PDB file of C-alpha atoms in Angstrom:
ATOM      1  CA  MET A 164      35.952 135.284 115.060  1.00  0.00           C
ATOM      2  CA  LYS A 165      38.622 137.842 114.192  1.00  0.00           C
ATOM      3  CA  THR A 166      41.631 136.613 112.271  1.00  0.00           C
ATOM      4  CA  ILE A 167      45.159 137.715 111.468  1.00  0.00           C
ATOM      5  CA  ARG A 168      47.392 136.994 108.498  1.00  0.00           C
ATOM      6  CA  ILE A 169      50.765 135.268 108.778  1.00  0.00           C
ATOM      7  CA  GLN A 170      53.109 135.268 105.815  1.00  0.00           C
ATOM      8  CA  GLY A 171      53.476 131.770 104.379  1.00  0.00           C
ATOM      9  CA  LEU A 172      49.866 130.709 104.918  1.00  0.00           C
ATOM     10  CA  ASP A 173      47.088 131.061 102.376  1.00  0.00           C
ATOM     11  CA  LYS A 174      44.360 131.175 105.015  1.00  0.00           C
ATOM     12  CA  PRO A 175      43.881 133.451 108.010  1.00  0.00           C
ATOM     13  CA  VAL A 176      44.715 132.450 111.578  1.00  0.00           C
ATOM     14  CA  SER A 177      41.969 132.768 114.193  1.00  0.00           C
ATOM     15  CA  CYS A 178      42.807 135.284 116.898  1.00  0.00           C
ATOM     16  CA  LEU A 179      42.056 132.603 119.507  1.00  0.00           C
ATOM     17  CA  ILE A 180      44.345 129.576 119.374  1.00  0.00           C
ATOM     18  CA  GLN A 181      43.299 126.477 121.282  1.00  0.00           C
ATOM     19  CA  GLY A 182      45.970 125.110 123.589  1.00  0.00           C
ATOM     20  CA  SER A 183      46.466 121.364 123.932  1.00  0.00           C
ATOM     21  CA  ASP A 184      48.857 120.762 126.804  1.00  0.00           C
ATOM     22  CA  PHE A 185      46.161 118.652 128.480  1.00  0.00           C
ATOM     23  CA  PHE A 186      45.352 116.490 125.427  1.00  0.00           C
ATOM     24  CA  LYS A 187      45.883 112.796 126.244  1.00  0.00           C
ATOM     25  CA  HIS A 188      44.463 109.561 124.897  1.00  0.00           C
ATOM     26  CA  ASN A 189      42.737 108.765 128.188  1.00  0.00           C
ATOM     27  CA  VAL A 190      40.648 111.939 127.849  1.00  0.00           C
ATOM     28  CA  TYR A 191      40.131 111.680 124.086  1.00  0.00           C
ATOM     29  CA  ASP A 192      36.385 112.296 124.380  1.00  0.00           C
ATOM     30  CA  LYS A 193      37.176 115.592 126.115  1.00  0.00           C
ATOM     31  CA  VAL A 194      39.732 116.444 123.409  1.00  0.00           C
ATOM     32  CA  CYS A 195      37.027 115.949 120.765  1.00  0.00           C
ATOM     33  CA  THR A 196      34.502 118.032 122.703  1.00  0.00           C
ATOM     34  CA  VAL A 197      37.004 120.857 123.139  1.00  0.00           C
ATOM     35  CA  LEU A 198      38.141 120.893 119.509  1.00  0.00           C
ATOM     36  CA  ASP A 199      34.657 120.463 118.032  1.00  0.00           C
ATOM     37  CA  GLY A 200      33.402 123.347 120.172  1.00  0.00           C
ATOM     38  CA  PHE A 201      36.382 125.543 119.300  1.00  0.00           C
ATOM     39  CA  PHE A 202      35.909 125.068 115.561  1.00  0.00           C
ATOM     40  CA  ALA A 203      32.136 125.570 115.864  1.00  0.00           C
ATOM     41  CA  ALA A 204      32.907 128.911 117.545  1.00  0.00           C
ATOM     42  CA  GLY A 205      34.960 130.010 114.541  1.00  0.00           C
ATOM     43  CA  GLY A 206      38.448 129.009 115.651  1.00  0.00           C
ATOM     44  CA  ASN A 207      40.781 127.237 113.254  1.00  0.00           C
ATOM     45  CA  THR A 208      44.223 127.130 114.912  1.00  0.00           C
ATOM     46  CA  ILE A 209      45.560 124.623 117.470  1.00  0.00           C
ATOM     47  CA  ASP A 210      48.754 125.014 119.486  1.00  0.00           C
ATOM     48  CA  THR A 211      50.821 121.967 120.399  1.00  0.00           C
ATOM     49  CA  ALA A 212      54.459 120.945 120.746  1.00  0.00           C
ATOM     50  CA  HIS A 213      56.769 117.970 120.372  1.00  0.00           C
ATOM     51  CA  ILE A 214      57.145 117.753 124.170  1.00  0.00           C
ATOM     52  CA  TYR A 215      53.493 118.160 125.201  1.00  0.00           C
ATOM     53  CA  CYS A 216      52.115 115.180 127.124  1.00  0.00           C
ATOM     54  CA  GLY A 217      54.969 112.992 125.956  1.00  0.00           C
ATOM     55  CA  GLY A 218      53.703 113.227 122.389  1.00  0.00           C
ATOM     56  CA  GLU A 219      50.064 112.450 123.174  1.00  0.00           C
ATOM     57  CA  SER A 220      48.987 116.031 122.447  1.00  0.00           C
ATOM     58  CA  GLU A 221      50.085 115.786 118.812  1.00  0.00           C
ATOM     59  CA  GLU A 222      48.794 112.212 118.529  1.00  0.00           C
ATOM     60  CA  THR A 223      45.296 113.062 119.739  1.00  0.00           C
ATOM     61  CA  ILE A 224      45.100 116.076 117.423  1.00  0.00           C
ATOM     62  CA  GLY A 225      46.132 113.831 114.531  1.00  0.00           C
ATOM     63  CA  ARG A 226      43.533 111.272 115.550  1.00  0.00           C
ATOM     64  CA  TRP A 227      40.824 113.937 115.718  1.00  0.00           C
ATOM     65  CA  MET A 228      41.741 115.376 112.289  1.00  0.00           C
ATOM     66  CA  ALA A 229      41.746 111.900 110.730  1.00  0.00           C
ATOM     67  CA  GLU A 230      38.308 111.122 112.166  1.00  0.00           C
ATOM     68  CA  ARG A 231      36.869 114.472 111.090  1.00  0.00           C
ATOM     69  CA  GLY A 232      38.638 114.473 107.700  1.00  0.00           C
ATOM     70  CA  ASN A 233      39.347 118.172 108.166  1.00  0.00           C
ATOM     71  CA  ARG A 234      43.148 118.545 107.894  1.00  0.00           C
ATOM     72  CA  SER A 235      42.844 121.193 105.188  1.00  0.00           C
ATOM     73  CA  GLU A 236      40.665 123.335 107.469  1.00  0.00           C
ATOM     74  CA  VAL A 237      43.011 123.189 110.467  1.00  0.00           C
ATOM     75  CA  ILE A 238      46.046 125.382 111.131  1.00  0.00           C
ATOM     76  CA  ILE A 239      48.564 123.524 113.264  1.00  0.00           C
ATOM     77  CA  LEU A 240      51.097 125.431 115.346  1.00  0.00           C
ATOM     78  CA  THR A 241      53.659 123.036 116.762  1.00  0.00           C
ATOM     79  CA  LYS A 242      57.073 123.539 118.258  1.00  0.00           C
ATOM     80  CA  GLY A 243      60.352 121.636 118.403  1.00  0.00           C
ATOM     81  CA  ALA A 244      63.970 121.850 119.527  1.00  0.00           C
ATOM     82  CA  HIS A 245      63.123 122.160 123.211  1.00  0.00           C
ATOM     83  CA  HIS A 246      66.029 121.575 125.541  1.00  0.00           C
ATOM     84  CA  ASP A 247      66.352 118.274 127.417  1.00  0.00           C
ATOM     85  CA  LYS A 248      68.145 117.138 130.589  1.00  0.00           C
ATOM     86  CA  ASN A 249      71.464 117.587 128.786  1.00  0.00           C
ATOM     87  CA  GLY A 250      70.777 121.196 127.857  1.00  0.00           C
ATOM     88  CA  PRO A 251      69.993 123.085 124.630  1.00  0.00           C
ATOM     89  CA  ARG A 252      69.321 121.105 121.451  1.00  0.00           C
ATOM     90  CA  VAL A 253      68.776 123.757 118.784  1.00  0.00           C
ATOM     91  CA  SER A 254      70.671 121.946 116.068  1.00  0.00           C
ATOM     92  CA  PRO A 255      69.921 120.765 112.518  1.00  0.00           C
ATOM     93  CA  GLN A 256      69.720 117.187 113.781  1.00  0.00           C
ATOM     94  CA  ALA A 257      67.342 117.960 116.656  1.00  0.00           C
ATOM     95  CA  ILE A 258      65.136 120.181 114.490  1.00  0.00           C
ATOM     96  CA  GLU A 259      64.793 117.475 111.846  1.00  0.00           C
ATOM     97  CA  SER A 260      64.200 114.721 114.395  1.00  0.00           C
ATOM     98  CA  ASP A 261      61.488 116.644 116.243  1.00  0.00           C
ATOM     99  CA  LEU A 262      59.818 117.839 113.047  1.00  0.00           C
ATOM    100  CA  MET A 263      59.644 114.389 111.483  1.00  0.00           C
ATOM    101  CA  THR A 264      58.275 112.914 114.704  1.00  0.00           C
ATOM    102  CA  SER A 265      55.644 115.650 114.924  1.00  0.00           C
ATOM    103  CA  LEU A 266      54.568 115.042 111.330  1.00  0.00           C
ATOM    104  CA  GLU A 267      54.149 111.336 112.053  1.00  0.00           C
ATOM    105  CA  ARG A 268      52.184 111.891 115.253  1.00  0.00           C
ATOM    106  CA  LEU A 269      49.904 114.439 113.603  1.00  0.00           C
ATOM    107  CA  GLY A 270      49.352 112.201 110.589  1.00  0.00           C
ATOM    108  CA  THR A 271      50.189 114.966 108.154  1.00  0.00           C
ATOM    109  CA  ASP A 272      52.902 115.795 105.656  1.00  0.00           C
ATOM    110  CA  TYR A 273      53.151 119.501 106.534  1.00  0.00           C
ATOM    111  CA  ILE A 274      53.035 121.857 109.517  1.00  0.00           C
ATOM    112  CA  ASP A 275      51.354 125.221 108.972  1.00  0.00           C
ATOM    113  CA  LEU A 276      53.238 127.126 111.687  1.00  0.00           C
ATOM    114  CA  TYR A 277      56.478 125.628 112.982  1.00  0.00           C
ATOM    115  CA  ALA A 278      58.259 127.344 115.870  1.00  0.00           C
ATOM    116  CA  LEU A 279      61.506 126.661 117.649  1.00  0.00           C
ATOM    117  CA  HIS A 280      60.481 126.141 121.268  1.00  0.00           C
ATOM    118  CA  ARG A 281      63.759 127.498 122.628  1.00  0.00           C
ATOM    119  CA  ASP A 282      66.848 129.316 121.416  1.00  0.00           C
ATOM    120  CA  ASP A 283      70.534 128.548 121.854  1.00  0.00           C
ATOM    121  CA  PRO A 284      72.468 131.792 121.346  1.00  0.00           C
ATOM    122  CA  SER A 285      75.662 129.797 120.826  1.00  0.00           C
ATOM    123  CA  VAL A 286      74.269 128.493 117.511  1.00  0.00           C
ATOM    124  CA  PRO A 287      74.633 130.989 114.625  1.00  0.00           C
ATOM    125  CA  VAL A 288      71.310 132.139 113.203  1.00  0.00           C
ATOM    126  CA  SER A 289      72.606 131.177 109.748  1.00  0.00           C
ATOM    127  CA  VAL A 290      72.663 127.511 110.764  1.00  0.00           C
ATOM    128  CA  ILE A 291      69.126 127.694 112.137  1.00  0.00           C
ATOM    129  CA  ILE A 292      67.592 129.610 109.228  1.00  0.00           C
ATOM    130  CA  ASP A 293      69.357 127.437 106.641  1.00  0.00           C
ATOM    131  CA  THR A 294      68.055 124.288 108.350  1.00  0.00           C
ATOM    132  CA  LEU A 295      64.478 125.513 108.586  1.00  0.00           C
ATOM    133  CA  ASN A 296      64.526 126.633 104.957  1.00  0.00           C
ATOM    134  CA  GLU A 297      65.475 123.137 103.858  1.00  0.00           C
ATOM    135  CA  HIS A 298      62.217 121.920 105.357  1.00  0.00           C
ATOM    136  CA  VAL A 299      60.262 124.837 103.890  1.00  0.00           C
ATOM    137  CA  ARG A 300      61.572 123.955 100.429  1.00  0.00           C
ATOM    138  CA  ALA A 301      60.640 120.318 101.013  1.00  0.00           C
ATOM    139  CA  GLY A 302      57.063 121.373 101.799  1.00  0.00           C
ATOM    140  CA  ARG A 303      57.150 120.144 105.394  1.00  0.00           C
ATOM    141  CA  ILE A 304      56.725 123.653 106.863  1.00  0.00           C
ATOM    142  CA  LEU A 305      54.660 126.548 105.524  1.00  0.00           C
ATOM    143  CA  ALA A 306      55.762 129.288 107.948  1.00  0.00           C
ATOM    144  CA  ILE A 307      58.569 129.403 110.495  1.00  0.00           C
ATOM    145  CA  GLY A 308      58.627 131.211 113.805  1.00  0.00           C
ATOM    146  CA  ALA A 309      60.137 131.265 117.257  1.00  0.00           C
ATOM    147  CA  SER A 310      58.995 130.881 120.830  1.00  0.00           C
ATOM    148  CA  ASN A 311      60.950 132.305 123.756  1.00  0.00           C
ATOM    149  CA  TRP A 312      63.541 134.143 121.659  1.00  0.00           C
ATOM    150  CA  SER A 313      64.951 137.596 122.341  1.00  0.00           C
ATOM    151  CA  VAL A 314      64.107 140.316 119.844  1.00  0.00           C
ATOM    152  CA  GLU A 315      67.815 140.744 119.170  1.00  0.00           C
ATOM    153  CA  ARG A 316      68.102 137.164 117.951  1.00  0.00           C
ATOM    154  CA  LEU A 317      64.832 137.412 116.009  1.00  0.00           C
ATOM    155  CA  GLU A 318      66.089 140.499 114.224  1.00  0.00           C
ATOM    156  CA  GLU A 319      69.468 138.929 113.528  1.00  0.00           C
ATOM    157  CA  ALA A 320      67.798 135.827 112.074  1.00  0.00           C
ATOM    158  CA  ASN A 321      65.471 137.810 109.833  1.00  0.00           C
ATOM    159  CA  GLU A 322      68.256 140.078 108.628  1.00  0.00           C
ATOM    160  CA  TYR A 323      70.256 137.002 107.635  1.00  0.00           C
ATOM    161  CA  ALA A 324      67.231 135.516 105.860  1.00  0.00           C
ATOM    162  CA  ALA A 325      66.512 138.736 103.942  1.00  0.00           C
ATOM    163  CA  ALA A 326      70.144 139.135 102.884  1.00  0.00           C
ATOM    164  CA  ASN A 327      70.228 135.604 101.517  1.00  0.00           C
ATOM    165  CA  GLY A 328      66.814 135.347  99.880  1.00  0.00           C
ATOM    166  CA  LEU A 329      65.504 132.902 102.477  1.00  0.00           C
ATOM    167  CA  ALA A 330      62.285 132.596 104.464  1.00  0.00           C
ATOM    168  CA  GLY A 331      62.589 134.300 107.820  1.00  0.00           C
ATOM    169  CA  PHE A 332      60.498 134.153 110.950  1.00  0.00           C
ATOM    170  CA  THR A 333      56.985 135.385 110.134  1.00  0.00           C
ATOM    171  CA  PHE A 334      55.570 134.976 113.645  1.00  0.00           C
ATOM    172  CA  ASN A 335      56.754 134.923 117.229  1.00  0.00           C
ATOM    173  CA  SER A 336      55.291 133.245 120.313  1.00  0.00           C
ATOM    174  CA  PRO A 337      56.440 134.664 123.657  1.00  0.00           C
ATOM    175  CA  ASN A 338      54.241 135.313 126.669  1.00  0.00           C
ATOM    176  CA  LEU A 339      52.239 138.532 126.526  1.00  0.00           C
ATOM    177  CA  SER A 340      49.637 139.345 129.145  1.00  0.00           C
ATOM    178  CA  LEU A 341      48.270 142.290 131.079  1.00  0.00           C
ATOM    179  CA  ALA A 342      49.975 140.881 134.166  1.00  0.00           C
ATOM    180  CA  LYS A 343      53.705 141.420 133.722  1.00  0.00           C
ATOM    181  CA  ALA A 344      56.062 138.641 134.761  1.00  0.00           C
ATOM    182  CA  ASN A 345      58.418 139.261 137.669  1.00  0.00           C
ATOM    183  CA  GLU A 346      60.653 136.458 136.398  1.00  0.00           C
ATOM    184  CA  PRO A 347      60.393 133.672 133.797  1.00  0.00           C
ATOM    185  CA  PHE A 348      57.923 130.836 134.381  1.00  0.00           C
ATOM    186  CA  TRP A 349      60.777 128.421 133.742  1.00  0.00           C
ATOM    187  CA  PRO A 350      64.378 129.040 132.682  1.00  0.00           C
ATOM    188  CA  GLY A 351      64.488 130.172 129.075  1.00  0.00           C
ATOM    189  CA  ARG A 352      60.887 131.359 128.900  1.00  0.00           C
ATOM    190  CA  VAL A 353      60.429 134.881 127.506  1.00  0.00           C
ATOM    191  CA  SER A 354      57.718 137.408 128.380  1.00  0.00           C
ATOM    192  CA  ALA A 355      57.134 140.510 126.286  1.00  0.00           C
ATOM    193  CA  ASP A 356      57.844 143.749 128.138  1.00  0.00           C
ATOM    194  CA  ALA A 357      57.321 147.289 126.846  1.00  0.00           C
ATOM    195  CA  ASP A 358      60.516 147.311 124.765  1.00  0.00           C
ATOM    196  CA  TYR A 359      59.680 143.903 123.300  1.00  0.00           C
ATOM    197  CA  CYS A 360      56.227 145.164 122.289  1.00  0.00           C
ATOM    198  CA  THR A 361      57.709 148.311 120.792  1.00  0.00           C
ATOM    199  CA  TRP A 362      59.883 146.115 118.589  1.00  0.00           C
ATOM    200  CA  HIS A 363      56.817 144.146 117.472  1.00  0.00           C
ATOM    201  CA  GLU A 364      54.967 147.347 116.696  1.00  0.00           C
ATOM    202  CA  ARG A 365      57.878 148.605 114.620  1.00  0.00           C
ATOM    203  CA  HIS A 366      58.160 145.386 112.614  1.00  0.00           C
ATOM    204  CA  GLN A 367      54.446 144.427 112.687  1.00  0.00           C
ATOM    205  CA  LEU A 368      55.458 140.825 113.264  1.00  0.00           C
ATOM    206  CA  PRO A 369      52.490 138.739 114.463  1.00  0.00           C
ATOM    207  CA  LEU A 370      52.758 137.717 118.121  1.00  0.00           C
ATOM    208  CA  LEU A 371      50.974 134.568 119.320  1.00  0.00           C
ATOM    209  CA  SER A 372      50.916 134.797 123.102  1.00  0.00           C
ATOM    210  CA  TRP A 373      51.067 131.831 125.451  1.00  0.00           C
ATOM    211  CA  SER A 374      49.591 132.272 128.944  1.00  0.00           C
ATOM    212  CA  SER A 375      47.687 135.189 127.446  1.00  0.00           C
ATOM    213  CA  GLN A 376      45.372 135.354 130.465  1.00  0.00           C
ATOM    214  CA  ALA A 377      48.225 135.025 132.967  1.00  0.00           C
ATOM    215  CA  ARG A 378      47.325 131.496 134.044  1.00  0.00           C
ATOM    216  CA  GLY A 379      44.123 132.575 135.773  1.00  0.00           C
ATOM    217  CA  PHE A 380      45.466 135.648 137.567  1.00  0.00           C
ATOM    218  CA  PHE A 381      42.414 137.657 136.469  1.00  0.00           C
ATOM    219  CA  THR A 382      39.727 135.072 137.329  1.00  0.00           C
ATOM    220  CA  GLY A 383      38.995 136.580 140.743  1.00  0.00           C
ATOM    221  CA  ARG A 384      40.278 133.544 142.611  1.00  0.00           C
ATOM    222  CA  PHE A 385      43.563 135.207 143.549  1.00  0.00           C
ATOM    223  CA  THR A 386      44.259 138.041 145.978  1.00  0.00           C
ATOM    224  CA  PRO A 387      47.468 139.186 147.670  1.00  0.00           C
ATOM    225  CA  GLU A 388      46.472 137.004 150.638  1.00  0.00           C
ATOM    226  CA  VAL A 389      45.774 133.843 148.592  1.00  0.00           C
ATOM    227  CA  ARG A 390      49.175 132.280 148.052  1.00  0.00           C
ATOM    228  CA  ASP A 391      48.373 128.622 147.332  1.00  0.00           C
ATOM    229  CA  ASN A 392      49.781 128.722 143.794  1.00  0.00           C
ATOM    230  CA  ALA A 393      53.539 129.090 144.183  1.00  0.00           C
ATOM    231  CA  ASP A 394      54.210 129.683 140.482  1.00  0.00           C
ATOM    232  CA  LEU A 395      51.583 132.405 140.224  1.00  0.00           C
ATOM    233  CA  VAL A 396      52.911 134.075 143.374  1.00  0.00           C
ATOM    234  CA  ARG A 397      56.470 133.938 142.074  1.00  0.00           C
ATOM    235  CA  VAL A 398      55.715 135.151 138.561  1.00  0.00           C
ATOM    236  CA  PHE A 399      52.739 137.515 138.827  1.00  0.00           C
ATOM    237  CA  TYR A 400      52.256 138.727 142.398  1.00  0.00           C
ATOM    238  CA  SER A 401      53.312 142.367 142.524  1.00  0.00           C
ATOM    239  CA  ASP A 402      51.763 145.678 143.491  1.00  0.00           C
ATOM    240  CA  ALA A 403      51.792 146.793 139.858  1.00  0.00           C
ATOM    241  CA  ASN A 404      49.893 143.699 138.730  1.00  0.00           C
ATOM    242  CA  TRP A 405      47.262 144.040 141.465  1.00  0.00           C
ATOM    243  CA  GLU A 406      46.723 147.593 140.236  1.00  0.00           C
ATOM    244  CA  ARG A 407      46.344 146.288 136.675  1.00  0.00           C
ATOM    245  CA  LEU A 408      43.820 143.749 137.901  1.00  0.00           C
ATOM    246  CA  HIS A 409      41.797 146.480 139.640  1.00  0.00           C
ATOM    247  CA  ARG A 410      41.847 148.633 136.491  1.00  0.00           C
ATOM    248  CA  ALA A 411      40.712 145.645 134.394  1.00  0.00           C
ATOM    249  CA  GLU A 412      37.919 145.009 136.889  1.00  0.00           C
ATOM    250  CA  ALA A 413      36.793 148.637 136.710  1.00  0.00           C
ATOM    251  CA  LEU A 414      36.863 148.732 132.903  1.00  0.00           C
ATOM    252  CA  GLY A 415      35.032 145.412 132.773  1.00  0.00           C
ATOM    253  CA  LYS A 416      32.222 146.791 134.946  1.00  0.00           C
ATOM    254  CA  GLN A 417      32.027 149.831 132.696  1.00  0.00           C
ATOM    255  CA  LYS A 418      31.708 147.651 129.587  1.00  0.00           C
ATOM    256  CA  GLY A 419      29.556 144.950 131.167  1.00  0.00           C
ATOM    257  CA  VAL A 420      32.142 142.185 130.798  1.00  0.00           C
ATOM    258  CA  SER A 421      34.351 140.190 133.146  1.00  0.00           C
ATOM    259  CA  THR A 422      37.824 141.100 134.347  1.00  0.00           C
ATOM    260  CA  ILE A 423      39.426 138.137 132.603  1.00  0.00           C
ATOM    261  CA  GLN A 424      37.712 139.085 129.339  1.00  0.00           C
ATOM    262  CA  ILE A 425      39.299 142.533 129.598  1.00  0.00           C
ATOM    263  CA  ALA A 426      42.677 140.863 130.177  1.00  0.00           C
ATOM    264  CA  LEU A 427      42.195 138.828 126.988  1.00  0.00           C
ATOM    265  CA  ALA A 428      41.076 141.905 125.065  1.00  0.00           C
ATOM    266  CA  TYR A 429      44.262 143.683 126.162  1.00  0.00           C
ATOM    267  CA  VAL A 430      46.331 141.058 124.311  1.00  0.00           C
ATOM    268  CA  LEU A 431      44.150 141.189 121.212  1.00  0.00           C
ATOM    269  CA  ASN A 432      44.083 144.997 120.918  1.00  0.00           C
ATOM    270  CA  GLN A 433      47.803 145.681 120.590  1.00  0.00           C
ATOM    271  CA  PRO A 434      49.146 147.977 117.830  1.00  0.00           C
ATOM    272  CA  PHE A 435      50.494 144.922 115.991  1.00  0.00           C
ATOM    273  CA  PRO A 436      48.883 141.602 114.941  1.00  0.00           C
ATOM    274  CA  THR A 437      48.268 139.273 117.874  1.00  0.00           C
ATOM    275  CA  GLY A 438      46.757 135.912 118.635  1.00  0.00           C
ATOM    276  CA  ALA A 439      46.035 134.502 122.084  1.00  0.00           C
ATOM    277  CA  LEU A 440      46.651 130.903 123.094  1.00  0.00           C
ATOM    278  CA  ILE A 441      43.796 129.827 125.361  1.00  0.00           C
ATOM    279  CA  GLY A 442      43.354 126.797 127.567  1.00  0.00           C
ATOM    280  CA  ALA A 443      39.556 126.501 127.412  1.00  0.00           C
ATOM    281  CA  GLN A 444      38.427 123.098 128.688  1.00  0.00           C
ATOM    282  CA  THR A 445      34.670 123.695 129.004  1.00  0.00           C
ATOM    283  CA  PRO A 446      31.987 125.308 126.823  1.00  0.00           C
ATOM    284  CA  GLU A 447      31.688 128.078 129.422  1.00  0.00           C
ATOM    285  CA  GLU A 448      35.413 128.877 129.300  1.00  0.00           C
ATOM    286  CA  LEU A 449      35.356 128.862 125.502  1.00  0.00           C
ATOM    287  CA  GLU A 450      32.361 131.191 125.383  1.00  0.00           C
ATOM    288  CA  SER A 451      34.086 133.574 127.787  1.00  0.00           C
ATOM    289  CA  CYS A 452      37.107 133.650 125.498  1.00  0.00           C
ATOM    290  CA  ARG A 453      34.984 134.068 122.387  1.00  0.00           C
ATOM    291  CA  GLN A 454      33.212 137.063 123.890  1.00  0.00           C
ATOM    292  CA  GLY A 455      36.484 138.504 125.180  1.00  0.00           C
ATOM    293  CA  ALA A 456      37.963 138.310 121.689  1.00  0.00           C
ATOM    294  CA  GLU A 457      35.180 140.561 120.403  1.00  0.00           C
ATOM    295  CA  ILE A 458      35.888 143.410 122.835  1.00  0.00           C
ATOM    296  CA  VAL A 459      37.361 146.478 121.184  1.00  0.00           C
ATOM    297  CA  LEU A 460      39.685 148.619 123.289  1.00  0.00           C
ATOM    298  CA  THR A 461      40.996 152.020 122.293  1.00  0.00           C
ATOM    299  CA  PRO A 462      44.760 152.644 122.360  1.00  0.00           C
ATOM    300  CA  GLU A 463      44.148 154.904 125.347  1.00  0.00           C
ATOM    301  CA  GLU A 464      42.330 152.107 127.205  1.00  0.00           C
ATOM    302  CA  VAL A 465      45.130 149.633 126.460  1.00  0.00           C
ATOM    303  CA  ARG A 466      47.724 152.073 127.828  1.00  0.00           C
ATOM    304  CA  TRP A 467      45.587 152.863 130.876  1.00  0.00           C
ATOM    305  CA  LEU A 468      45.185 149.162 131.704  1.00  0.00           C
ATOM    306  CA  GLU A 469      48.932 148.682 131.655  1.00  0.00           C
ATOM    307  CA  PHE A 470      50.269 151.927 133.072  1.00  0.00           C
ATOM    308  CA  GLY A 471      47.311 153.632 134.770  1.00  0.00           C
TER     309      GLY A 471
END
């Protein structure tokens, strides 16, 4: 499986990153099957978060690593400082609380890739970067990143870090998919548009995309007439996205692969380092993703898929 490099880690990150927002103790056998299959296919990176499944996602991953004795082989991407019912909580106290809880649940003393799940623009980037660097120095975090941040705030944070000899964000995790979002999935979620991608290309900052396959938009189950998934209709139904789907279908037929595999390849063939978070729950879904990750698209094909 292809890999990318992220500053702060001494081992490469697999281009496919297994999602875990369905990992619970009552389906632990399935968790083991999914993770064993993913690692057998060449993957090495798992995405989770402090808020996923009320903490069970991190707990089951920790349980699996303890049983397999493979912590040193696994790259953990987890996230903290998500807002709660009272609003934003991107503060030194919340970051430390979430991080320490995640470490305990995962049964580890370090997180490979630690991302702030949300931003709070009212908090100076100096406070955030200083706080995260305390944990980097303590060995609790190897690399810091962001999820659902604007590029303006990312750039401001990294400029502050560089000016003060501190570790800055070495990866970013917004949504990037061939289907372009009409509006955020939920308040505060960020999807990469053309300007966002141009910024990533200029800085060559690795982008780890959530909902990289647009939550099933390219599976063939959805058409303009099928409107039983309100979130998908709200976020992805548009004339431009149906045209992108038709172009992906045509290119897939030309290359002998499926439409959804082309959509995955679009994410993994950007002019900057990318990884794709996947939600594979069966061997068939994993194999589809594995094959999709091997597809090579030219820059012209990537542009054609998006713009026609």
